[in-house]
PDB file of C-alpha atoms in Angstrom:
ATOM      1  CA  MET A   1       0.000   0.000   0.000  1.00 48.00           C
ATOM      2  CA  ARG A   2       2.813   2.377   0.895  1.00 47.00           C
ATOM      3  CA  ALA A   3       4.624   1.566  -2.342  1.00 47.00           C
ATOM      4  CA  TRP A   4       1.454   2.199  -4.293  1.00 42.00           C
ATOM      5  CA  ARG A   5       1.047   5.635  -2.699  1.00 48.00           C
ATOM      6  CA  THR A   6       4.652   6.461  -3.398  1.00 46.00           C
ATOM      7  CA  GLY A   7       4.222   5.545  -7.046  1.00 47.00           C
ATOM      8  CA  GLN A   8       1.057   7.564  -7.249  1.00 50.00           C
ATOM      9  CA  SER A   9       2.833  10.609  -5.793  1.00 47.00           C
ATOM     10  CA  LEU A  10       5.622  10.268  -8.322  1.00 44.00           C
ATOM     11  CA  ILE A  11       3.155  10.088 -11.185  1.00 50.00           C
ATOM     12  CA  ILE A  12       1.267  13.171  -9.964  1.00 48.00           C
ATOM     13  CA  GLY A  13       4.504  15.062  -9.365  1.00 48.00           C
ATOM     14  CA  GLY A  14       5.746  14.205 -12.820  1.00 49.00           C
ATOM     15  CA  ALA A  15       2.505  15.361 -14.333  1.00 48.00           C
ATOM     16  CA  ILE A  16       2.730  18.665 -12.483  1.00 49.00           C
ATOM     17  CA  VAL A  17       6.311  19.239 -13.579  1.00 47.00           C
ATOM     18  CA  THR A  18       5.408  18.458 -17.178  1.00 49.00           C
ATOM     19  CA  ALA A  19       2.421  20.793 -17.089  1.00 49.00           C
ATOM     20  CA  ALA A  20       4.498  23.512 -15.505  1.00 46.00           C
ATOM     21  CA  THR A  21       7.121  23.175 -18.217  1.00 49.00           C
ATOM     22  CA  PHE A  22       4.577  23.567 -21.021  1.00 47.00           C
ATOM     23  CA  ILE A  23       2.731  26.406 -19.284  1.00 45.00           C
ATOM     24  CA  LEU A  24       5.846  28.418 -18.479  1.00 44.00           C
ATOM     25  CA  ALA A  25       7.265  27.873 -21.939  1.00 45.00           C
ATOM     26  CA  ALA A  26       4.070  28.912 -23.639  1.00 44.00           C
ATOM     27  CA  PRO A  27       4.318  32.345 -25.214  1.00 42.00           C
ATOM     28  CA  ILE A  28       1.888  35.086 -24.413  1.00 39.00           C
ATOM     29  CA  SER A  29      -0.567  35.648 -27.186  1.00 39.00           C
ATOM     30  CA  PRO A  30      -0.545  39.377 -27.700  1.00 41.00           C
ATOM     31  CA  GLY A  31      -2.900  41.133 -29.992  1.00 42.00           C
ATOM     32  CA  PRO A  32      -1.835  41.298 -33.621  1.00 43.00           C
ATOM     33  CA  ASP A  33      -0.950  44.979 -33.374  1.00 56.00           C
ATOM     34  CA  THR A  34       0.832  45.037 -30.008  1.00 67.00           C
ATOM     35  CA  LEU A  35       4.527  45.719 -29.582  1.00 78.00           C
ATOM     36  CA  ALA A  36       7.213  44.385 -27.251  1.00 83.00           C
ATOM     37  CA  LEU A  37       9.076  47.586 -26.359  1.00 84.00           C
ATOM     38  CA  ALA A  38      10.950  48.947 -23.374  1.00 87.00           C
ATOM     39  CA  ALA A  39      12.538  52.259 -22.508  1.00 87.00           C
ATOM     40  CA  GLY A  40      15.824  52.608 -24.352  1.00 88.00           C
ATOM     41  CA  ASP A  41      14.764  50.563 -27.366  1.00 88.00           C
ATOM     42  CA  VAL A  42      15.079  52.100 -30.816  1.00 91.00           C
ATOM     43  CA  THR A  43      12.082  51.916 -33.105  1.00 88.00           C
ATOM     44  CA  SER A  44      12.559  50.323 -36.505  1.00 88.00           C
ATOM     45  CA  ALA A  45       9.496  52.000 -38.032  1.00 90.00           C
ATOM     46  CA  ASP A  46       7.032  54.780 -37.383  1.00 91.00           C
ATOM     47  CA  ILE A  47       4.383  53.871 -34.817  1.00 92.00           C
ATOM     48  CA  THR A  48       1.036  55.489 -35.511  1.00 92.00           C
ATOM     49  CA  ALA A  49      -2.102  55.722 -33.419  1.00 92.00           C
ATOM     50  CA  PRO A  50      -4.678  53.072 -34.393  1.00 93.00           C
ATOM     51  CA  ARG A  51      -7.410  55.209 -32.870  1.00 93.00           C
ATOM     52  CA  SER A  52      -7.923  58.617 -31.316  1.00 94.00           C
ATOM     53  CA  VAL A  53      -7.275  58.857 -27.602  1.00 94.00           C
ATOM     54  CA  THR A  54      -6.923  61.422 -24.826  1.00 94.00           C
ATOM     55  CA  TYR A  55      -5.386  60.469 -21.510  1.00 94.00           C
ATOM     56  CA  VAL A  56      -3.801  62.107 -18.456  1.00 95.00           C
ATOM     57  CA  SER A  57      -0.046  61.767 -18.753  1.00 94.00           C
ATOM     58  CA  GLN A  58       1.282  60.914 -15.323  1.00 94.00           C
ATOM     59  CA  ILE A  59       4.853  61.324 -16.551  1.00 93.00           C
ATOM     60  CA  GLN A  60       4.333  64.794 -18.016  1.00 94.00           C
ATOM     61  CA  SER A  61       2.235  65.846 -15.032  1.00 95.00           C
ATOM     62  CA  GLU A  62       4.921  64.752 -12.573  1.00 95.00           C
ATOM     63  CA  ALA A  63       7.638  66.475 -14.597  1.00 94.00           C
ATOM     64  CA  ALA A  64       5.637  69.713 -14.545  1.00 96.00           C
ATOM     65  CA  ARG A  65       5.055  69.383 -10.801  1.00 96.00           C
ATOM     66  CA  ALA A  66       8.752  68.777 -10.176  1.00 96.00           C
ATOM     67  CA  ALA A  67       9.666  71.811 -12.307  1.00 97.00           C
ATOM     68  CA  ALA A  68       7.171  73.976 -10.415  1.00 97.00           C
ATOM     69  CA  ALA A  69       8.595  72.872  -7.064  1.00 97.00           C
ATOM     70  CA  ALA A  70      12.159  73.441  -8.230  1.00 96.00           C
ATOM     71  CA  SER A  71      11.299  76.981  -9.324  1.00 97.00           C
ATOM     72  CA  VAL A  72      10.345  77.953  -5.767  1.00 97.00           C
ATOM     73  CA  PRO A  73      13.340  79.645  -4.100  1.00 96.00           C
ATOM     74  CA  ASP A  74      14.434  78.866  -0.563  1.00 95.00           C
ATOM     75  CA  VAL A  75      12.236  80.586   2.020  1.00 96.00           C
ATOM     76  CA  TYR A  76      13.965  82.684   4.669  1.00 95.00           C
ATOM     77  CA  ASP A  77      12.461  84.130   7.831  1.00 95.00           C
ATOM     78  CA  PRO A  78      11.951  87.907   8.067  1.00 95.00           C
ATOM     79  CA  PRO A  79      14.864  89.893   9.535  1.00 95.00           C
ATOM     80  CA  ASP A  80      15.243  89.208  13.256  1.00 95.00           C
ATOM     81  CA  SER A  81      15.357  92.582  15.034  1.00 94.00           C
ATOM     82  CA  ARG A  82      17.156  90.962  17.965  1.00 96.00           C
ATOM     83  CA  VAL A  83      20.241  90.553  15.774  1.00 96.00           C
ATOM     84  CA  ALA A  84      20.311  94.280  15.008  1.00 96.00           C
ATOM     85  CA  ARG A  85      19.953  95.187  18.683  1.00 96.00           C
ATOM     86  CA  GLN A  86      22.698  92.776  19.688  1.00 97.00           C
ATOM     87  CA  GLN A  87      25.112  93.997  17.027  1.00 97.00           C
ATOM     88  CA  VAL A  88      24.416  97.659  17.725  1.00 97.00           C
ATOM     89  CA  ALA A  89      25.052  97.056  21.437  1.00 97.00           C
ATOM     90  CA  ARG A  90      28.370  95.331  20.656  1.00 97.00           C
ATOM     91  CA  ALA A  91      29.393  98.135  18.319  1.00 97.00           C
ATOM     92  CA  GLN A  92      28.500 100.739  20.916  1.00 97.00           C
ATOM     93  CA  GLN A  93      30.712  99.016  23.486  1.00 97.00           C
ATOM     94  CA  THR A  94      33.639  99.166  21.074  1.00 97.00           C
ATOM     95  CA  LEU A  95      32.978 102.816  20.271  1.00 97.00           C
ATOM     96  CA  ASP A  96      32.780 103.658  23.973  1.00 97.00           C
ATOM     97  CA  TYR A  97      36.114 101.941  24.502  1.00 97.00           C
ATOM     98  CA  ILE A  98      37.696 103.883  21.630  1.00 96.00           C
ATOM     99  CA  GLY A  99      36.278 107.068  23.120  1.00 96.00           C
ATOM    100  CA  ALA A 100      37.782 106.198  26.502  1.00 96.00           C
ATOM    101  CA  VAL A 101      41.196 105.554  24.936  1.00 96.00           C
ATOM    102  CA  ARG A 102      41.011 108.838  23.055  1.00 95.00           C
ATOM    103  CA  ALA A 103      40.125 110.701  26.266  1.00 95.00           C
ATOM    104  CA  ASP A 104      42.881 109.111  28.400  1.00 94.00           C
ATOM    105  CA  ALA A 105      44.998 112.095  29.345  1.00 92.00           C
ATOM    106  CA  PHE A 106      47.650 109.983  31.038  1.00 93.00           C
ATOM    107  CA  ALA A 107      48.488 107.636  28.158  1.00 93.00           C
ATOM    108  CA  ALA A 108      51.050 108.459  25.527  1.00 94.00           C
ATOM    109  CA  ARG A 109      50.056 108.185  21.862  1.00 93.00           C
ATOM    110  CA  ALA A 110      52.023 104.932  21.481  1.00 94.00           C
ATOM    111  CA  GLN A 111      50.135 103.426  24.418  1.00 95.00           C
ATOM    112  CA  LYS A 112      46.820 104.582  22.985  1.00 95.00           C
ATOM    113  CA  GLN A 113      47.651 102.921  19.668  1.00 94.00           C
ATOM    114  CA  LYS A 114      48.537  99.744  21.524  1.00 94.00           C
ATOM    115  CA  ASP A 115      45.244  99.877  23.453  1.00 95.00           C
ATOM    116  CA  LEU A 116      43.277 100.330  20.217  1.00 95.00           C
ATOM    117  CA  ALA A 117      45.141  97.444  18.578  1.00 93.00           C
ATOM    118  CA  GLY A 118      43.901  95.208  21.399  1.00 93.00           C
ATOM    119  CA  ILE A 119      40.246  95.501  20.330  1.00 94.00           C
ATOM    120  CA  THR A 120      39.029  91.982  19.522  1.00 93.00           C
ATOM    121  CA  ASP A 121      36.029  92.773  17.297  1.00 92.00           C
ATOM    122  CA  ILE A 122      37.944  94.998  14.884  1.00 93.00           C
ATOM    123  CA  GLU A 123      41.387  94.660  13.360  1.00 92.00           C
ATOM    124  CA  VAL A 124      42.772  98.107  14.147  1.00 93.00           C
ATOM    125  CA  THR A 125      45.844  98.781  12.045  1.00 93.00           C
ATOM    126  CA  THR A 126      48.415 101.413  12.926  1.00 93.00           C
ATOM    127  CA  ALA A 127      47.011 103.658  10.197  1.00 94.00           C
ATOM    128  CA  MET A 128      43.466 103.258  11.520  1.00 95.00           C
ATOM    129  CA  ALA A 129      44.549 103.930  15.104  1.00 95.00           C
ATOM    130  CA  THR A 130      46.375 107.049  13.977  1.00 95.00           C
ATOM    131  CA  ALA A 131      43.291 108.282  12.122  1.00 95.00           C
ATOM    132  CA  LEU A 132      41.011 107.627  15.119  1.00 96.00           C
ATOM    133  CA  LEU A 133      43.308 109.476  17.502  1.00 95.00           C
ATOM    134  CA  ALA A 134      43.669 112.403  15.086  1.00 95.00           C
ATOM    135  CA  LEU A 135      39.935 113.145  14.972  1.00 95.00           C
ATOM    136  CA  GLY A 136      38.598 116.159  16.796  1.00 95.00           C
ATOM    137  CA  ASP A 137      35.835 115.584  19.344  1.00 95.00           C
ATOM    138  CA  ALA A 138      33.109 116.782  16.970  1.00 96.00           C
ATOM    139  CA  GLU A 139      34.470 114.629  14.186  1.00 97.00           C
ATOM    140  CA  TRP A 140      34.636 111.600  16.486  1.00 97.00           C
ATOM    141  CA  SER A 141      31.038 112.174  17.587  1.00 97.00           C
ATOM    142  CA  ALA A 142      29.971 112.268  13.931  1.00 97.00           C
ATOM    143  CA  VAL A 143      31.862 109.041  13.163  1.00 97.00           C
ATOM    144  CA  GLN A 144      30.284 107.265  16.162  1.00 97.00           C
ATOM    145  CA  ALA A 145      26.757 108.339  15.256  1.00 97.00           C
ATOM    146  CA  GLU A 146      27.169 107.385  11.602  1.00 97.00           C
ATOM    147  CA  THR A 147      28.655 103.969  12.501  1.00 97.00           C
ATOM    148  CA  ILE A 148      25.595 103.074  14.566  1.00 97.00           C
ATOM    149  CA  ALA A 149      23.268 104.489  11.880  1.00 97.00           C
ATOM    150  CA  VAL A 150      24.681 102.392   9.039  1.00 97.00           C
ATOM    151  CA  ILE A 151      24.632  99.202  11.134  1.00 97.00           C
ATOM    152  CA  GLU A 152      20.981  99.804  11.988  1.00 97.00           C
ATOM    153  CA  SER A 153      20.159 100.652   8.381  1.00 96.00           C
ATOM    154  CA  LEU A 154      21.776  97.557   6.918  1.00 96.00           C
ATOM    155  CA  LEU A 155      20.393  95.181   9.545  1.00 96.00           C
ATOM    156  CA  SER A 156      16.873  96.553   9.125  1.00 95.00           C
ATOM    157  CA  GLY A 157      16.817  94.649   5.840  1.00 94.00           C
ATOM    158  CA  GLN A 158      17.418  90.991   5.116  1.00 95.00           C
ATOM    159  CA  VAL A 159      20.979  89.765   5.559  1.00 96.00           C
ATOM    160  CA  ARG A 160      21.403  86.076   4.791  1.00 95.00           C
ATOM    161  CA  ALA A 161      24.412  83.992   5.788  1.00 91.00           C
ATOM    162  CA  ASP A 162      25.109  83.057   2.175  1.00 92.00           C
ATOM    163  CA  ARG A 163      25.087  86.743   1.187  1.00 93.00           C
ATOM    164  CA  ILE A 164      26.936  88.291   4.100  1.00 95.00           C
ATOM    165  CA  GLU A 165      29.819  89.557   1.963  1.00 95.00           C
ATOM    166  CA  GLU A 166      27.369  91.103  -0.476  1.00 95.00           C
ATOM    167  CA  ALA A 167      25.745  92.945   2.433  1.00 95.00           C
ATOM    168  CA  LYS A 168      29.093  94.194   3.730  1.00 95.00           C
ATOM    169  CA  ASN A 169      29.977  95.462   0.279  1.00 95.00           C
ATOM    170  CA  ARG A 170      26.820  97.593   0.303  1.00 95.00           C
ATOM    171  CA  LEU A 171      27.815  99.286   3.550  1.00 94.00           C
ATOM    172  CA  PRO A 172      29.990 102.135   2.124  1.00 95.00           C
ATOM    173  CA  ALA A 173      27.056 103.327   0.017  1.00 94.00           C
ATOM    174  CA  LEU A 174      25.001 103.811   3.200  1.00 95.00           C
ATOM    175  CA  VAL A 175      27.459 106.220   4.800  1.00 96.00           C
ATOM    176  CA  SER A 176      26.279 109.824   4.698  1.00 95.00           C
ATOM    177  CA  VAL A 177      27.867 111.843   1.911  1.00 94.00           C
ATOM    178  CA  SER A 178      28.156 114.754   4.341  1.00 93.00           C
ATOM    179  CA  LEU A 179      31.137 113.060   5.978  1.00 95.00           C
ATOM    180  CA  PRO A 180      34.600 113.653   4.536  1.00 95.00           C
ATOM    181  CA  GLU A 181      36.058 110.682   2.711  1.00 95.00           C
ATOM    182  CA  ALA A 182      38.552 109.826   5.464  1.00 95.00           C
ATOM    183  CA  GLN A 183      35.841 109.781   8.122  1.00 97.00           C
ATOM    184  CA  ALA A 184      33.511 107.777   5.864  1.00 96.00           C
ATOM    185  CA  ALA A 185      36.270 105.180   5.486  1.00 96.00           C
ATOM    186  CA  LEU A 186      36.566 104.947   9.278  1.00 97.00           C
ATOM    187  CA  VAL A 187      32.802 104.433   9.564  1.00 97.00           C
ATOM    188  CA  THR A 188      33.010 101.548   7.089  1.00 97.00           C
ATOM    189  CA  GLN A 189      35.917  99.967   8.965  1.00 97.00           C
ATOM    190  CA  LEU A 190      34.157 100.314  12.315  1.00 97.00           C
ATOM    191  CA  ALA A 191      30.753  99.061  11.131  1.00 97.00           C
ATOM    192  CA  THR A 192      31.716  96.136   8.870  1.00 97.00           C
ATOM    193  CA  PRO A 193      32.598  93.594  11.632  1.00 96.00           C
ATOM    194  CA  TYR A 194      29.127  94.021  13.151  1.00 97.00           C
ATOM    195  CA  ILE A 195      27.183  93.070  10.036  1.00 97.00           C
ATOM    196  CA  ALA A 196      25.769  89.604  10.812  1.00 97.00           C
ATOM    197  CA  PRO A 197      23.063  87.356   9.339  1.00 97.00           C
ATOM    198  CA  ASN A 198      19.590  88.269  10.570  1.00 97.00           C
ATOM    199  CA  SER A 199      17.444  86.117   8.260  1.00 96.00           C
ATOM    200  CA  PHE A 200      17.616  82.338   8.422  1.00 95.00           C
ATOM    201  CA  TYR A 201      16.555  79.479   6.156  1.00 95.00           C
ATOM    202  CA  ASN A 202      13.121  78.071   7.004  1.00 96.00           C
ATOM    203  CA  GLU A 203      13.045  74.430   5.928  1.00 96.00           C
ATOM    204  CA  ALA A 204       9.394  73.843   6.823  1.00 97.00           C
ATOM    205  CA  ALA A 205       8.178  76.944   4.997  1.00 97.00           C
ATOM    206  CA  THR A 206      10.278  76.065   1.962  1.00 97.00           C
ATOM    207  CA  ALA A 207       8.858  72.532   1.842  1.00 97.00           C
ATOM    208  CA  ALA A 208       5.305  73.874   2.206  1.00 97.00           C
ATOM    209  CA  ALA A 209       5.810  76.420  -0.581  1.00 97.00           C
ATOM    210  CA  ARG A 210       7.184  73.782  -2.933  1.00 97.00           C
ATOM    211  CA  GLN A 211       4.365  71.387  -2.117  1.00 97.00           C
ATOM    212  CA  ALA A 212       1.852  74.146  -2.814  1.00 97.00           C
ATOM    213  CA  ALA A 213       3.541  74.791  -6.155  1.00 97.00           C
ATOM    214  CA  ARG A 214       3.282  71.088  -7.013  1.00 97.00           C
ATOM    215  CA  GLU A 215      -0.399  70.966  -6.110  1.00 96.00           C
ATOM    216  CA  ALA A 216      -1.134  74.053  -8.213  1.00 96.00           C
ATOM    217  CA  VAL A 217      -0.101  72.228 -11.385  1.00 96.00           C
ATOM    218  CA  ALA A 218      -3.131  70.799 -13.188  1.00 96.00           C
ATOM    219  CA  PRO A 219      -2.889  67.281 -14.663  1.00 96.00           C
ATOM    220  CA  ILE A 220      -1.530  67.369 -18.194  1.00 96.00           C
ATOM    221  CA  SER A 221      -3.545  65.638 -20.882  1.00 95.00           C
ATOM    222  CA  GLN A 222      -2.052  64.144 -24.016  1.00 94.00           C
ATOM    223  CA  SER A 223      -4.047  63.483 -27.172  1.00 95.00           C
ATOM    224  CA  PHE A 224      -3.425  61.535 -30.350  1.00 94.00           C
ATOM    225  CA  VAL A 225      -5.708  61.290 -33.358  1.00 95.00           C
ATOM    226  CA  GLN A 226      -6.023  58.182 -35.455  1.00 95.00           C
ATOM    227  CA  GLY A 227      -3.138  57.897 -37.876  1.00 93.00           C
ATOM    228  CA  GLN A 228      -0.924  60.372 -36.035  1.00 94.00           C
ATOM    229  CA  THR A 229       2.695  59.342 -35.546  1.00 93.00           C
ATOM    230  CA  VAL A 230       3.270  58.512 -31.896  1.00 91.00           C
ATOM    231  CA  VAL A 231       6.927  57.482 -32.117  1.00 92.00           C
ATOM    232  CA  SER A 232       9.052  58.161 -35.183  1.00 92.00           C
ATOM    233  CA  ARG A 233      11.325  55.595 -36.779  1.00 93.00           C
ATOM    234  CA  GLY A 234      14.810  55.506 -35.230  1.00 91.00           C
ATOM    235  CA  LYS A 235      13.712  57.239 -32.032  1.00 93.00           C
ATOM    236  CA  VAL A 236      14.886  55.983 -28.636  1.00 93.00           C
ATOM    237  CA  ILE A 237      11.847  54.965 -26.616  1.00 91.00           C
ATOM    238  CA  THR A 238      11.258  57.085 -23.493  1.00 92.00           C
ATOM    239  CA  PRO A 239       8.973  56.388 -20.523  1.00 92.00           C
ATOM    240  CA  ALA A 240       6.595  59.014 -21.923  1.00 92.00           C
ATOM    241  CA  ASP A 241       6.497  57.131 -25.225  1.00 90.00           C
ATOM    242  CA  LEU A 242       5.690  53.907 -23.393  1.00 90.00           C
ATOM    243  CA  GLU A 243       2.916  55.675 -21.534  1.00 91.00           C
ATOM    244  CA  ALA A 244       1.432  56.874 -24.814  1.00 91.00           C
ATOM    245  CA  LEU A 245       1.702  53.445 -26.415  1.00 92.00           C
ATOM    246  CA  GLY A 246       0.086  51.903 -23.361  1.00 91.00           C
ATOM    247  CA  ALA A 247      -2.801  54.362 -23.518  1.00 91.00           C
ATOM    248  CA  LEU A 248      -3.291  53.363 -27.156  1.00 91.00           C
ATOM    249  CA  GLY A 249      -3.218  49.678 -26.278  1.00 90.00           C
ATOM    250  CA  LEU A 250      -0.120  49.076 -28.386  1.00 88.00           C
ATOM    251  CA  LEU A 251       2.051  47.429 -25.731  1.00 86.00           C
ATOM    252  CA  GLN A 252       2.176  43.717 -25.094  1.00 74.00           C
ATOM    253  CA  PRO A 253       0.912  42.765 -21.621  1.00 67.00           C
ATOM    254  CA  ALA A 254       3.355  41.562 -19.025  1.00 51.00           C
ATOM    255  CA  ARG A 255       3.628  37.851 -18.193  1.00 45.00           C
ATOM    256  CA  ARG A 256       1.797  38.329 -14.927  1.00 42.00           C
ATOM    257  CA  TRP A 257      -0.438  35.250 -15.098  1.00 42.00           C
ATOM    258  CA  GLN A 258       2.476  32.995 -15.905  1.00 45.00           C
ATOM    259  CA  THR A 259       4.472  34.365 -13.002  1.00 44.00           C
ATOM    260  CA  THR A 260       1.582  33.773 -10.619  1.00 42.00           C
ATOM    261  CA  LEU A 261       1.004  30.249 -11.902  1.00 46.00           C
ATOM    262  CA  SER A 262       4.714  29.523 -11.629  1.00 50.00           C
ATOM    263  CA  GLN A 263       4.626  30.448  -7.955  1.00 49.00           C
ATOM    264  CA  ILE A 264       1.597  28.200  -7.357  1.00 48.00           C
ATOM    265  CA  LEU A 265       3.202  25.244  -9.108  1.00 49.00           C
ATOM    266  CA  SER A 266       6.406  25.766  -7.156  1.00 52.00           C
ATOM    267  CA  VAL A 267       4.443  25.443  -3.928  1.00 45.00           C
ATOM    268  CA  LEU A 268       2.680  22.287  -5.135  1.00 47.00           C
ATOM    269  CA  ILE A 269       5.932  20.658  -6.238  1.00 51.00           C
ATOM    270  CA  SER A 270       7.616  21.366  -2.939  1.00 53.00           C
ATOM    271  CA  ALA A 271       4.627  20.137  -0.905  1.00 52.00           C
TER     272      ALA A 271
END
């Protein structure tokens, strides 16, 4: 009895294997006008539309959405007024120190130059120290006031970290033309180190703006009329071409049923 069952199992197994072989080897029977094409293939003849069709092109729609998102620039927060206040306060401390050095009646000029060279925020050269010490009191008061004014003016607008040098380069143009050139140069030298970024990249706002731009793009429709050339002879097939051919029913179906059946038979054979 056991031998009989074993023989029966072998016969059934053999039959399954044989059937599987024929089924998996059997070609798909595409329609007479369907094509076996993939992206990257080169067409050997013009492919024309067998009928008129209009469809939503997912590929073109996605490309347009991606382009719309890419066109949205990075979003930065508005200027932070706290940065301006902080930088003005730092600048004022330095100016007060310079004023104290200038007013020191007990220090020789060489000592005053040495004291000015010790300022950490500003690189005070010998020439700059000499110019600062040579100013009259009224001139020094004008330089101090203008230094604070140009820092406030520049930091009232947007200063981004990636454009900090551009902002510093604009500073000389903000100095009042009523100041003599030498004093205006001192204002620029004193103010430049206190120009700092006050507007920062907002990742969440940027992502939201780009998503909104994507969603604003309407689906793109593609139409072909009967007899119109869809893909010209010698053209390399693109995903968009495949989409069009699929919408026209010109592509051969995938071997999905054979794959599924193969998996079933594999389970039965191994059982």
